[in-house]
Tab-separated table of C-alpha atoms in Angstrom:
chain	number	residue	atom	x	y	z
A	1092	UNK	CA	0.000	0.000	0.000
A	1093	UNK	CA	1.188	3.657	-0.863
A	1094	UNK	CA	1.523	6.161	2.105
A	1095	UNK	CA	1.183	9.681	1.980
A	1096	UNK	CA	4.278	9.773	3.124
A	1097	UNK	CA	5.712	7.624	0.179
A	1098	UNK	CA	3.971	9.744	-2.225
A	1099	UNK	CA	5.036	12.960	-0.800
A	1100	UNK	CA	8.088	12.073	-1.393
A	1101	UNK	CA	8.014	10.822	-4.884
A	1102	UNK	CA	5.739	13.905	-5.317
A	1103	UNK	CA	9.334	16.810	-4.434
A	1104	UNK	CA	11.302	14.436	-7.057
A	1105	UNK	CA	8.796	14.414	-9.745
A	1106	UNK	CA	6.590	17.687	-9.719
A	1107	UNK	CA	7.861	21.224	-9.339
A	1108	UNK	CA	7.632	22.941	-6.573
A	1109	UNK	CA	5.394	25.835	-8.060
A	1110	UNK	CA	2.453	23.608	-7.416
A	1111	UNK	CA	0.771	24.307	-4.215
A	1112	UNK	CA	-1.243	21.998	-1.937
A	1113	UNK	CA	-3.704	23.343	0.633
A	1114	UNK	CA	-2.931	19.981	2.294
A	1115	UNK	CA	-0.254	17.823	2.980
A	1116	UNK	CA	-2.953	14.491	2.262
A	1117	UNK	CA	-3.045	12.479	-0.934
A	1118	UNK	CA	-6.241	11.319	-2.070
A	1119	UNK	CA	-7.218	7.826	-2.291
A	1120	UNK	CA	-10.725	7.287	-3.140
A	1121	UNK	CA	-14.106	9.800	-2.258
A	1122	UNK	CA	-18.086	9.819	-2.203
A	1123	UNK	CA	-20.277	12.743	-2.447
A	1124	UNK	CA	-18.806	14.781	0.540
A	1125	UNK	CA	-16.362	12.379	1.987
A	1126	UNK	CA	-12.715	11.572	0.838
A	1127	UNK	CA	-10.311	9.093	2.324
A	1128	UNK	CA	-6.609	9.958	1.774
A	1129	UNK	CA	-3.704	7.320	0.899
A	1130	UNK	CA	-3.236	6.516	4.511
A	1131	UNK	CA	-6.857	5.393	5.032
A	1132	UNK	CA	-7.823	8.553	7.375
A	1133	UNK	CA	-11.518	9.915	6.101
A	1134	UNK	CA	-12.178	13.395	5.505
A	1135	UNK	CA	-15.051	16.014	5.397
A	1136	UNK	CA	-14.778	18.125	1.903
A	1137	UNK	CA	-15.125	21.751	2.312
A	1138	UNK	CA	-13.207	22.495	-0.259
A	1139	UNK	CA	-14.761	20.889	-3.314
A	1140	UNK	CA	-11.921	20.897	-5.877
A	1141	UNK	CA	-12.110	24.572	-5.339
A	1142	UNK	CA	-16.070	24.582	-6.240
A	1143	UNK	CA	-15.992	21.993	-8.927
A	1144	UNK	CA	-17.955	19.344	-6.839
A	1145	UNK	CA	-21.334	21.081	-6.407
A	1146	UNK	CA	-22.948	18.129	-7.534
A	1147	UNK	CA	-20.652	15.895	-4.960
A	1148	UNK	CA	-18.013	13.504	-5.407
A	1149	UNK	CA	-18.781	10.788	-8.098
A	1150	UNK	CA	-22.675	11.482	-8.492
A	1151	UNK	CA	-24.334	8.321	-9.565
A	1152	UNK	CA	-25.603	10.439	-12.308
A	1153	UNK	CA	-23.127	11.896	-13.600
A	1154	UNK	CA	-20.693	9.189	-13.351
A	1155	UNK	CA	-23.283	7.021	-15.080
A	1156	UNK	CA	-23.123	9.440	-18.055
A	1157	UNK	CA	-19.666	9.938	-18.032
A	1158	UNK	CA	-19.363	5.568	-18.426
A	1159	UNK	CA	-22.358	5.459	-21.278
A	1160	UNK	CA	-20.052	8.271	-23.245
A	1161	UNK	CA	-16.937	6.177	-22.984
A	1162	UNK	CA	-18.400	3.161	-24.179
A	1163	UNK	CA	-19.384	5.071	-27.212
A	1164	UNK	CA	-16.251	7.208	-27.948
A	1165	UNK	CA	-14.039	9.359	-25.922
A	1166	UNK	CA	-12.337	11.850	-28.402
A	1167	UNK	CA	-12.620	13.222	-32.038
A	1168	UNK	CA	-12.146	16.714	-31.549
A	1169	UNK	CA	-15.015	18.922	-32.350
A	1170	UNK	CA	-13.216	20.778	-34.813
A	1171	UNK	CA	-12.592	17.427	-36.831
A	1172	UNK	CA	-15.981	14.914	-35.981
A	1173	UNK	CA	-18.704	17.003	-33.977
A	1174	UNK	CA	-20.861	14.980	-31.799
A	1175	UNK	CA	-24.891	15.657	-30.637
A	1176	UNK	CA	-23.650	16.304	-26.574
A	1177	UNK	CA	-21.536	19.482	-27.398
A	1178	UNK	CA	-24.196	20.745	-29.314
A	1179	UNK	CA	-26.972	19.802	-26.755
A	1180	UNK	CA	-25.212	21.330	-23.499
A	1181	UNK	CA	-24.656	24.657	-25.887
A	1182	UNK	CA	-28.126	24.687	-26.414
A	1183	UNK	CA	-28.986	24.220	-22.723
A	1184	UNK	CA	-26.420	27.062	-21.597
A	1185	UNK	CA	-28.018	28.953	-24.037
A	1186	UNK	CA	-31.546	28.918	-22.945
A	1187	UNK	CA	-30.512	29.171	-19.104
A	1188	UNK	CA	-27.831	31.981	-18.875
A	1189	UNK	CA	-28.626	35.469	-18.124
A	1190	UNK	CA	-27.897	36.841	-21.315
A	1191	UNK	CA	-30.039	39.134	-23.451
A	1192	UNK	CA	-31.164	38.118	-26.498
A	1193	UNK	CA	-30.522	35.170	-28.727
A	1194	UNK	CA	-26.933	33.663	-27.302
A	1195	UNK	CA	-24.585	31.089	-28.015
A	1196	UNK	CA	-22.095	28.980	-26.816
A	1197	UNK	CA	-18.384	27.100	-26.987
A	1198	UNK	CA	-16.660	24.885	-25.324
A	1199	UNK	CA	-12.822	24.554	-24.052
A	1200	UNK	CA	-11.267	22.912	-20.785
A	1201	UNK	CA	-10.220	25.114	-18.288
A	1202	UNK	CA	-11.765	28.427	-16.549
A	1203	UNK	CA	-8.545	30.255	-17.633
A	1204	UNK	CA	-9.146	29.178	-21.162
A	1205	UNK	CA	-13.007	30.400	-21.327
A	1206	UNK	CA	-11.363	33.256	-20.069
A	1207	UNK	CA	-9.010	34.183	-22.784
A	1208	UNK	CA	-10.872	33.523	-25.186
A	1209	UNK	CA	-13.731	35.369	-23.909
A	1210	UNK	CA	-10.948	38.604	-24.203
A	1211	UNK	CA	-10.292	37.167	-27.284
A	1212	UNK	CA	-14.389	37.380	-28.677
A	1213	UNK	CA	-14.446	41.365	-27.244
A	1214	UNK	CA	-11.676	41.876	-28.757
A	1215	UNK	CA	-12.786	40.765	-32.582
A	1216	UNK	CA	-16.191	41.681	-31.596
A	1217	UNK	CA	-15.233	45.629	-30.828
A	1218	UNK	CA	-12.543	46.241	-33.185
A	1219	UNK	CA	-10.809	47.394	-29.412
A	1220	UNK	CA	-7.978	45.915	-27.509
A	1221	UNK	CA	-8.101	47.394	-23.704
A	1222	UNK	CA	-9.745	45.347	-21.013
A	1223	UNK	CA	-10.576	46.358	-17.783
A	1224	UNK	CA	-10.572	43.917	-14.358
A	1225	UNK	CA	-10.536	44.576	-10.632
A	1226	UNK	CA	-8.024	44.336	-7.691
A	1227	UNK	CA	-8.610	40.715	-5.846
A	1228	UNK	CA	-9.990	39.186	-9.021
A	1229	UNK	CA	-8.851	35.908	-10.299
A	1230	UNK	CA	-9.110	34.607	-13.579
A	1231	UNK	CA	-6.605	32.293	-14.069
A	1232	UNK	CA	-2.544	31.744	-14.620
A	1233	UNK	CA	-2.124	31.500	-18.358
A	1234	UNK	CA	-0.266	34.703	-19.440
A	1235	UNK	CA	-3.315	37.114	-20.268
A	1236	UNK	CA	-5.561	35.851	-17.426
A	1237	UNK	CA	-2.616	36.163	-14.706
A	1238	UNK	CA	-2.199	39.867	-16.194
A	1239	UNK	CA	-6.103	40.039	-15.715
A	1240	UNK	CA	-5.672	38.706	-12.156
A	1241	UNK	CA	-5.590	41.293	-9.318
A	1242	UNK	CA	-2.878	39.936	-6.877
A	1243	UNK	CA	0.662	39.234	-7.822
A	1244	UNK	CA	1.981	36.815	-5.585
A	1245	UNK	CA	1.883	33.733	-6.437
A	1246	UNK	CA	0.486	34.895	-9.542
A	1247	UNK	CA	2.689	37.099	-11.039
A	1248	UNK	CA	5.562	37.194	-8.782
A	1249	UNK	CA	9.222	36.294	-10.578
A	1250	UNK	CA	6.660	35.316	-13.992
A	1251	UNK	CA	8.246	38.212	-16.585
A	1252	UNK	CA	6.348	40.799	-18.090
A	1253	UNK	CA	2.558	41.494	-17.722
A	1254	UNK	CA	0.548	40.809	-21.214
A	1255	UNK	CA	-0.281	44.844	-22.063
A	1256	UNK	CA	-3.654	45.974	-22.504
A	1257	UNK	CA	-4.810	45.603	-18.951
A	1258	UNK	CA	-5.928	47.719	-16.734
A	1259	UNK	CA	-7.453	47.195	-12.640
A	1260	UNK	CA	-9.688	49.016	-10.599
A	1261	UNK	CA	-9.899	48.915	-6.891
A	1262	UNK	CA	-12.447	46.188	-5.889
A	1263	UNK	CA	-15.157	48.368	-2.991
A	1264	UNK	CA	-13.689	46.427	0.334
A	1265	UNK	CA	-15.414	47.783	3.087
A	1266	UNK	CA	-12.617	46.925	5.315
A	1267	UNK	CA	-9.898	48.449	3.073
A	1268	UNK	CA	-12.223	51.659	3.326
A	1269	UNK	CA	-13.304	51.699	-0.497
A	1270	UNK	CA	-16.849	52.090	-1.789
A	1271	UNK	CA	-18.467	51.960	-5.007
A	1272	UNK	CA	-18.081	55.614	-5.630
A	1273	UNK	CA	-14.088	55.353	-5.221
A	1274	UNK	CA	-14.239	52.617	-7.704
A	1275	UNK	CA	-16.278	54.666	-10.526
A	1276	UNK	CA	-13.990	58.063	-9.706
A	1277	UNK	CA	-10.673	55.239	-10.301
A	1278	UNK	CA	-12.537	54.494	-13.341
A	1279	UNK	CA	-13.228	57.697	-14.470
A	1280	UNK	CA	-9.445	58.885	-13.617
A	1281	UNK	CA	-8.480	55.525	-15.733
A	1282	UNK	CA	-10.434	56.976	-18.741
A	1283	UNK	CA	-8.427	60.328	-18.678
A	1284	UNK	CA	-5.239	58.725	-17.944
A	1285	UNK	CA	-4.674	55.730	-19.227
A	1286	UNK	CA	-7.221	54.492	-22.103
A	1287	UNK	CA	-10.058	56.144	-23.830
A	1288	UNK	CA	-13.401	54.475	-22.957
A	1289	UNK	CA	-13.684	53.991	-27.111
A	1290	UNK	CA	-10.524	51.797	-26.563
A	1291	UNK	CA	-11.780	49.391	-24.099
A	1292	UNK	CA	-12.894	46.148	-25.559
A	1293	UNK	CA	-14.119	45.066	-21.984
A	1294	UNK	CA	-14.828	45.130	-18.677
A	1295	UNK	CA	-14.628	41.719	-17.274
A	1296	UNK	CA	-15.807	41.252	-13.249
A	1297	UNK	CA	-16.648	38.018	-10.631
A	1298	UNK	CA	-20.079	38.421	-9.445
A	1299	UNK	CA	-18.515	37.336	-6.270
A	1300	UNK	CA	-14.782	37.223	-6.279
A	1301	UNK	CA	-13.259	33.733	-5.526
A	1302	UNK	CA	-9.805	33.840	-4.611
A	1303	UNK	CA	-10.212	37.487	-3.633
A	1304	UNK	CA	-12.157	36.958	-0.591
A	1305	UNK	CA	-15.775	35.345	-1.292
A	1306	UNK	CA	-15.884	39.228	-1.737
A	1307	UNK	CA	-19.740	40.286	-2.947
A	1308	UNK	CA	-19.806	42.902	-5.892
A	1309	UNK	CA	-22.057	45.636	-5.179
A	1310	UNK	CA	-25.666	45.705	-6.777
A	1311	UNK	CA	-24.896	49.336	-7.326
A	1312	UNK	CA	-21.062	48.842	-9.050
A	1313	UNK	CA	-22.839	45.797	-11.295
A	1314	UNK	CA	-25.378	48.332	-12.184
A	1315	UNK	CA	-22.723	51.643	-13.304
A	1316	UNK	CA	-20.877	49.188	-14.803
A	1317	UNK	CA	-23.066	47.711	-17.269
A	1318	UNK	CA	-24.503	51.470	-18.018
A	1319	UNK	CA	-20.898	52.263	-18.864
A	1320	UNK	CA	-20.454	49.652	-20.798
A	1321	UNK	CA	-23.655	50.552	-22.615
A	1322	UNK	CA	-22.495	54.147	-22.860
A	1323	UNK	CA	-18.837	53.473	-24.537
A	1324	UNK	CA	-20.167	50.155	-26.522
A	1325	UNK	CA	-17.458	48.082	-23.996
A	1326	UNK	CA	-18.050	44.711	-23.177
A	1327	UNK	CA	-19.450	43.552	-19.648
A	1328	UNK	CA	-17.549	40.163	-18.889
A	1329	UNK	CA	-18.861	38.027	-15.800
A	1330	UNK	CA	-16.294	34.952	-14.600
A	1331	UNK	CA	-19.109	32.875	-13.080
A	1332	UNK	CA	-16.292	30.021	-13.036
A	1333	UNK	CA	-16.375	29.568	-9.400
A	1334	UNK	CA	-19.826	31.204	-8.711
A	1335	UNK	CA	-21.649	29.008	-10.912
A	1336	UNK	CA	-24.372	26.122	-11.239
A	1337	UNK	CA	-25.980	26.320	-8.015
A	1338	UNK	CA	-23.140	27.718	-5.354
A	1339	UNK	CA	-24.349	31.333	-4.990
A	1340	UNK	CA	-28.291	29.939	-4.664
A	1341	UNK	CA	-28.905	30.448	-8.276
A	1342	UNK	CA	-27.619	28.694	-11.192
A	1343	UNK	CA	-25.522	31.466	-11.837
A	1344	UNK	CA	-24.852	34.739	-9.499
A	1345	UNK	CA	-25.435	37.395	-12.247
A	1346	UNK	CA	-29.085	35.844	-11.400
A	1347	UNK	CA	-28.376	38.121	-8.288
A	1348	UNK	CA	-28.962	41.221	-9.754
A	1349	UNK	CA	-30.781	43.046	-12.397
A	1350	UNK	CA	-28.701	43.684	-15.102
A	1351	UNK	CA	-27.319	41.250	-17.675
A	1352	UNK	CA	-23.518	40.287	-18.924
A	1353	UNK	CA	-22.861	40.141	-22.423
A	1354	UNK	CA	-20.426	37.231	-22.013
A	1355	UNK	CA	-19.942	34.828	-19.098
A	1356	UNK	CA	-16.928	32.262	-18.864
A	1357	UNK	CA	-17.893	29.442	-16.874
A	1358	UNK	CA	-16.026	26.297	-15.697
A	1359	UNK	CA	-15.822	24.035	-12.210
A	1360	UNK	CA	-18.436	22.719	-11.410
A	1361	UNK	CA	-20.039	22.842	-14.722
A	1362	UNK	CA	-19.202	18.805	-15.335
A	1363	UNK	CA	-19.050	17.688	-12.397
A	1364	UNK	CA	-15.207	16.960	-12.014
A	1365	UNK	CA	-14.254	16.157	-15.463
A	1366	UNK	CA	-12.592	19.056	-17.133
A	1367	UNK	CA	-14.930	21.043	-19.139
A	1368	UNK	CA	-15.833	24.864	-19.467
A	1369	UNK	CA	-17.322	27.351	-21.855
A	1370	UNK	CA	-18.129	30.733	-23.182
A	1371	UNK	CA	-21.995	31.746	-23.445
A	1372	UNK	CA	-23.104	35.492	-24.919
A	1373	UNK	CA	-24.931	37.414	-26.932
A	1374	UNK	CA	-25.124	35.578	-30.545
A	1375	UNK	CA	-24.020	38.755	-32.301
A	1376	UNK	CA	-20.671	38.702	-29.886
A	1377	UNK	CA	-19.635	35.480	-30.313
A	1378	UNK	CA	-20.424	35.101	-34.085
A	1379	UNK	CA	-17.468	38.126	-34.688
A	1380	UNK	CA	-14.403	35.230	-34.548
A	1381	UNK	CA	-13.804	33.966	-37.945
A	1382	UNK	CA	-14.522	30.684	-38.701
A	1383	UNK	CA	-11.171	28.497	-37.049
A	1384	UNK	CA	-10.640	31.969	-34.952
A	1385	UNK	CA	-12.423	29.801	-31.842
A	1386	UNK	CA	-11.683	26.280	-30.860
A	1387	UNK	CA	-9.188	24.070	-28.737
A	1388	UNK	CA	-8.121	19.735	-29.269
A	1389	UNK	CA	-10.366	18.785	-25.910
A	1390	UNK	CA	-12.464	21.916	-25.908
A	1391	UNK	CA	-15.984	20.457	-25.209
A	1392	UNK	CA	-14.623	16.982	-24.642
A	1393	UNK	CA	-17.372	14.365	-25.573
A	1394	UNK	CA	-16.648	12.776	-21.815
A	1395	UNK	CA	-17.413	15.710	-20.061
A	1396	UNK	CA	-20.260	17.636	-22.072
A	1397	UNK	CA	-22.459	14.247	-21.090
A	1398	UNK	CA	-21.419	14.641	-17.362
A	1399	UNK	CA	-22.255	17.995	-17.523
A	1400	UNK	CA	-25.626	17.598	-19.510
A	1401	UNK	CA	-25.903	14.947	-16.263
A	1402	UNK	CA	-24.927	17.537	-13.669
A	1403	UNK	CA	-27.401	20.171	-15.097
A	1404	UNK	CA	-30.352	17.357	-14.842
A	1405	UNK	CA	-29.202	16.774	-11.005
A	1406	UNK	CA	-29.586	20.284	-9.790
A	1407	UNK	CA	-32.697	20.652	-11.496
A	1408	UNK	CA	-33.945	16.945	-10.311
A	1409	UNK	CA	-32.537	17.389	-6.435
A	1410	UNK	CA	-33.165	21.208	-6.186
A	1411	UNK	CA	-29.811	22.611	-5.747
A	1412	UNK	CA	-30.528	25.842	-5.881
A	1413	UNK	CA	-32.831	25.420	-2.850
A	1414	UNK	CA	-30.232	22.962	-0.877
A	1415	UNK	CA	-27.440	25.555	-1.399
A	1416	UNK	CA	-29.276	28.388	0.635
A	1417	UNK	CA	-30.855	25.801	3.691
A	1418	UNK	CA	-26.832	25.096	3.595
A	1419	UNK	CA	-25.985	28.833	3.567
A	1420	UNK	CA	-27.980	29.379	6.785
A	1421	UNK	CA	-27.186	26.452	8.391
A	1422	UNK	CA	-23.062	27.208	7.857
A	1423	UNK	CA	-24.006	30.797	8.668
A	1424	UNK	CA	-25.711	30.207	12.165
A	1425	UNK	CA	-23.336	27.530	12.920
A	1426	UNK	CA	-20.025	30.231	12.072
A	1427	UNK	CA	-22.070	32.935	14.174
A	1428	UNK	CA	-22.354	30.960	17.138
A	1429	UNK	CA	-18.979	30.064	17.040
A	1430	UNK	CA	-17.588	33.514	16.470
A	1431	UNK	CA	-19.294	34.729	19.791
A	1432	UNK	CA	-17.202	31.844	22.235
A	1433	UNK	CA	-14.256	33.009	23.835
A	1434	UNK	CA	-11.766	30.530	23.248
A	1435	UNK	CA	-12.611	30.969	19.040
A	1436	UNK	CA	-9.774	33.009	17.068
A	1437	UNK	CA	-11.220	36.202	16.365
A	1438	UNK	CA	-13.768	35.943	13.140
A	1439	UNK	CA	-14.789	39.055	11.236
A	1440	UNK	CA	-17.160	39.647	8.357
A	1441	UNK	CA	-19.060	36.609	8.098
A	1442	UNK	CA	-20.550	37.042	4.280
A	1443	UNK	CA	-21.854	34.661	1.125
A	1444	UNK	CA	-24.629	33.991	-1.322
A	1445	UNK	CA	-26.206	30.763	-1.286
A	1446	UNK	CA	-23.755	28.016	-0.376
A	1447	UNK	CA	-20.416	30.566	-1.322
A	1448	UNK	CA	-19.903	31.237	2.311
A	1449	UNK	CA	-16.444	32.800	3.708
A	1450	UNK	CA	-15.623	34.767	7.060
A	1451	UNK	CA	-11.973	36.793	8.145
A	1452	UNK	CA	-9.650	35.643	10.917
A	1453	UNK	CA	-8.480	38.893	12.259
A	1454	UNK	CA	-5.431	39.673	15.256
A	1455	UNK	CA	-8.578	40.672	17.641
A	1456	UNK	CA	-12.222	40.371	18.090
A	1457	UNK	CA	-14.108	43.450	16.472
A	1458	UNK	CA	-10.916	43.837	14.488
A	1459	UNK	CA	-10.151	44.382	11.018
A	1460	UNK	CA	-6.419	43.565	10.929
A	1461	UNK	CA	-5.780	40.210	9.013
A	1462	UNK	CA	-4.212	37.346	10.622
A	1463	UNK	CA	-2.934	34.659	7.648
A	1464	UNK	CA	-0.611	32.888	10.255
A	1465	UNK	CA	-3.778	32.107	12.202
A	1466	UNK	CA	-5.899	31.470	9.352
A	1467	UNK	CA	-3.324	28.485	7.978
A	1468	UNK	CA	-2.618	27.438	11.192
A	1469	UNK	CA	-6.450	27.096	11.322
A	1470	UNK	CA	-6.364	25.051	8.164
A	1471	UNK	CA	-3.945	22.673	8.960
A	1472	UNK	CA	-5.781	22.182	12.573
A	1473	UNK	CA	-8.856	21.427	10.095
A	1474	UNK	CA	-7.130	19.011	8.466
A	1475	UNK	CA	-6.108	17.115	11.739
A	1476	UNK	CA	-9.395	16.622	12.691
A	1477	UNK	CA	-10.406	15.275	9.506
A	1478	UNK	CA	-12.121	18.653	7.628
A	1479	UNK	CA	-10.080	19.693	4.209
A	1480	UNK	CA	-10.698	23.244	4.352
A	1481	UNK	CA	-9.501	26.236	1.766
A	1482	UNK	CA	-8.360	30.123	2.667
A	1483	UNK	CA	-7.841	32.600	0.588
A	1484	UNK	CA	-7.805	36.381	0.050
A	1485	UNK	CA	-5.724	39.292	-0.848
A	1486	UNK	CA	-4.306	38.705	2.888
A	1487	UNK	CA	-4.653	35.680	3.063
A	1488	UNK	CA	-7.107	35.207	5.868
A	1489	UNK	CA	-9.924	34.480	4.373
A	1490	UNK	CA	-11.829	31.073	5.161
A	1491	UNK	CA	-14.159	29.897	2.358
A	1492	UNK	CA	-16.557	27.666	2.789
A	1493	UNK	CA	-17.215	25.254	-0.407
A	1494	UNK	CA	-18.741	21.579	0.523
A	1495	UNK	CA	-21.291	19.887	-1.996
A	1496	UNK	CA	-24.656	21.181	-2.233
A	1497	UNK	CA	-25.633	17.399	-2.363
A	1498	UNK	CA	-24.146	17.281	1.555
A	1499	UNK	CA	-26.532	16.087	3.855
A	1500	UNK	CA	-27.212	18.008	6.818
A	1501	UNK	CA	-25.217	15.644	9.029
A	1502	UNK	CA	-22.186	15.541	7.083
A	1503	UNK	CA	-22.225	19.483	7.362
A	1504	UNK	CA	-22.851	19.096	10.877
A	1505	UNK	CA	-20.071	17.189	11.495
A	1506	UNK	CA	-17.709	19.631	8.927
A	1507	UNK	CA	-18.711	22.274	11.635
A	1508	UNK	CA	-17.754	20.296	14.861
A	1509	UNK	CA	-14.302	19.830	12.836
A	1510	UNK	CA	-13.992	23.681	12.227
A	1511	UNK	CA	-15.301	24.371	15.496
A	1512	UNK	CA	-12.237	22.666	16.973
A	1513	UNK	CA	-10.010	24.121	14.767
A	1514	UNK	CA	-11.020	27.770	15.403
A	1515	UNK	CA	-10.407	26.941	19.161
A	1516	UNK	CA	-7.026	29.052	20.503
């Protein structure tokens, strides 16, 4: 039998060390909310994959649609052969994103590649090459999304020259004492400065940033923004690659609010844990690439697009949407309670949408000064008592909350006794 220990090793003598772990485990086998690592110890998932397991580990479902696929075929590249499943999920994204109009759809792998190639559409779409994102954002760590990604270490740091064209705007963080209306006077000092408004292809913005923080974006921001974008003919990106299918309460957060994206980029948990994500917008958008302009060897694997067709029927057929806010109040209550005992680390700002909960460890209760020492100490405490659990943040002491919406209540129950005892001094 392999050890984690074993593995670890072989692990510092095969992989590079710019690879990060959240934990020092290696996984062995896992069920819906429950994962066993290499030594045998079991494990409640907050984490997820980092949101890609809304639907749970190995859903009966999805796995089962994921097997009939492979029995078929597994690969022709859409380019070469289509297939009926890539064409079927596009028409399902279609018909359920928040997008005005007629829209369409296309496939690739990862969230950083919906990304660029989302850039890619405003670009050829406005004839404009300038593209605006936010402090605390994260899109991804290909060259153009890490330039689009608002925090440089790990990011950036040591990584050469940012890709040019890019441009950030302070994300309102009540804590860092900025608002809405500092954002739009940055933005309006940006147009005067830096880039014309007529040379912006696009603004691109999380509904609720991931890595930043579980950070909410302001109704109010979402709303300027999109009349901006309306004003100067820009392009209003959403990354709904962690926010999506179900996590925020909705199937996606720009369901949240009352304006509408003309592209999203979506990824995670959109297959269920097979690697899969796409591009949806306006049909008049993504019809300005060229034919052969768009396109990618996996992108819209056959594999995945019949898990995710799969994973779409299961949060319709189990009400996900529903199960992800009972599991929002229930983590909420739970985190409350345990931020008023006096033996918890201090916990600050206690914030989420749906199931896309987070709170800040702080140096001292009713505090705003972040603690990351704490907060990874806290993490590794989790995973002693058997809870993988994520941080994250422009400080770095941020806990985010990400189990499976198909959790039952006692699994989460017992997730919270495990962070319970890790929060304790």
């Amino acid at each position: 039998m392999t050890h984690n220990a074993d593995l670890a090793t072989r692990r510092a003598a095969a992989v590079p060390r710019g690879v990060g772990h959240a934990t020092t485990l290696y996984a062995a086998r896992a069920e819906n909310a429950e994962l066993w690592d290499a030594d045998g110890n079991r494990f409640i998932d907050f984490a997820g994959g980092i949101a890609v397991l809304n639907t749970g580990h190995r859903h009966p479902k999805v796995q089962a649609a994921a097997l009939k696929q492979m029995d078929a075929f597994t690969h022709t590249a859409f380019q070469v052969v289509p297939y009926e499943s890539y064409i079927a999920l596009c028409e399902r994204l279609n018909a359920l994103a928040p997008i005005d109009g007629p829209a369409k759809s296309v496939l690739f792998t990862t969230g950083a590649e919906a990304v660029e190639n989302a850039v890619k559409i405003a670009r050829c779409a406005t004839r404009r090459d300038g593209v605006i994102a936010f402090t605390g954002g994260f899109h991804g760590r290909t060259a153009l999304t890490s330039a689009l990604t608002g925090k440089v270490v790990p990011y950036k740091k040591d990584l050469g020259p940012q890709q040019p064209g890019v441009y950030h705007l302070p994300f309102p963080v009540e804590a860092s004492g900025i608002d809405t209306a500092d954002t739009l006077k940055m933005l309006d000092y940006l147009f005067k400065a830096d880039i014309a408004p007529d040379a912006v292809a696009a603004i691109i913005i999380e509904p609720v940033q991931g890595e930043g923080g579980f950070l909410i974006t302001p109704p109010e921001l979402m709303r300027a923004l999109r009349k901006i974008c309306d004003d100067h003919g820009i392009l209003l990106i959403a990354d709904e690659v962690q926010t999506g299918f179900g996590r925020t309460g909705k199937l996606f957060a720009m369901e949240n609010y009352d304006v509408k994206p003309d592209l999203m980029t979506m990824a995670k948990s959109l297959a269920g844990g097979y690697p899969l994500s796409g591009v949806v917008g306006r049909t008049d958008v993504m019809d300005a690439p060229v034919t052969g302009g768009l396109g990618g060897t996996y992108g819209g694997n056959p594999v995945a697009c019949a898990a995710a067709l799969a994973v779409l029927d299961v949060i319709e057929e189990e009400a996900l949407l529903d199960a992800a806010n009972r599991q929002g109040t229930r983590l909420k209550a739970r985190i409350e309670s345990i931020s008023q005992r006096n033996d918890s680390v201090p916990i600050s700002a206690l914030r989420g949408l749906g199931a896309m909960i987070a709170f800040d460890i702080v140096t001292e209760p009713g505090g705003h000064t972040p603690d990351a020492a704490a907060t990874k100490a806290v993490c590794l405490k989790a995973q002693e008592h058997g809870l993988i659990l994520l941080s994250c943040g422009v400080y770095g002491n941020t806990i985010r909350l990400l189990a499976p919406l198909t959790a039952s209540d006692e699994i989460l129950d017992e997730g919270l006794d495990k962070l319970e005892a890790a929060l304790r001094r």
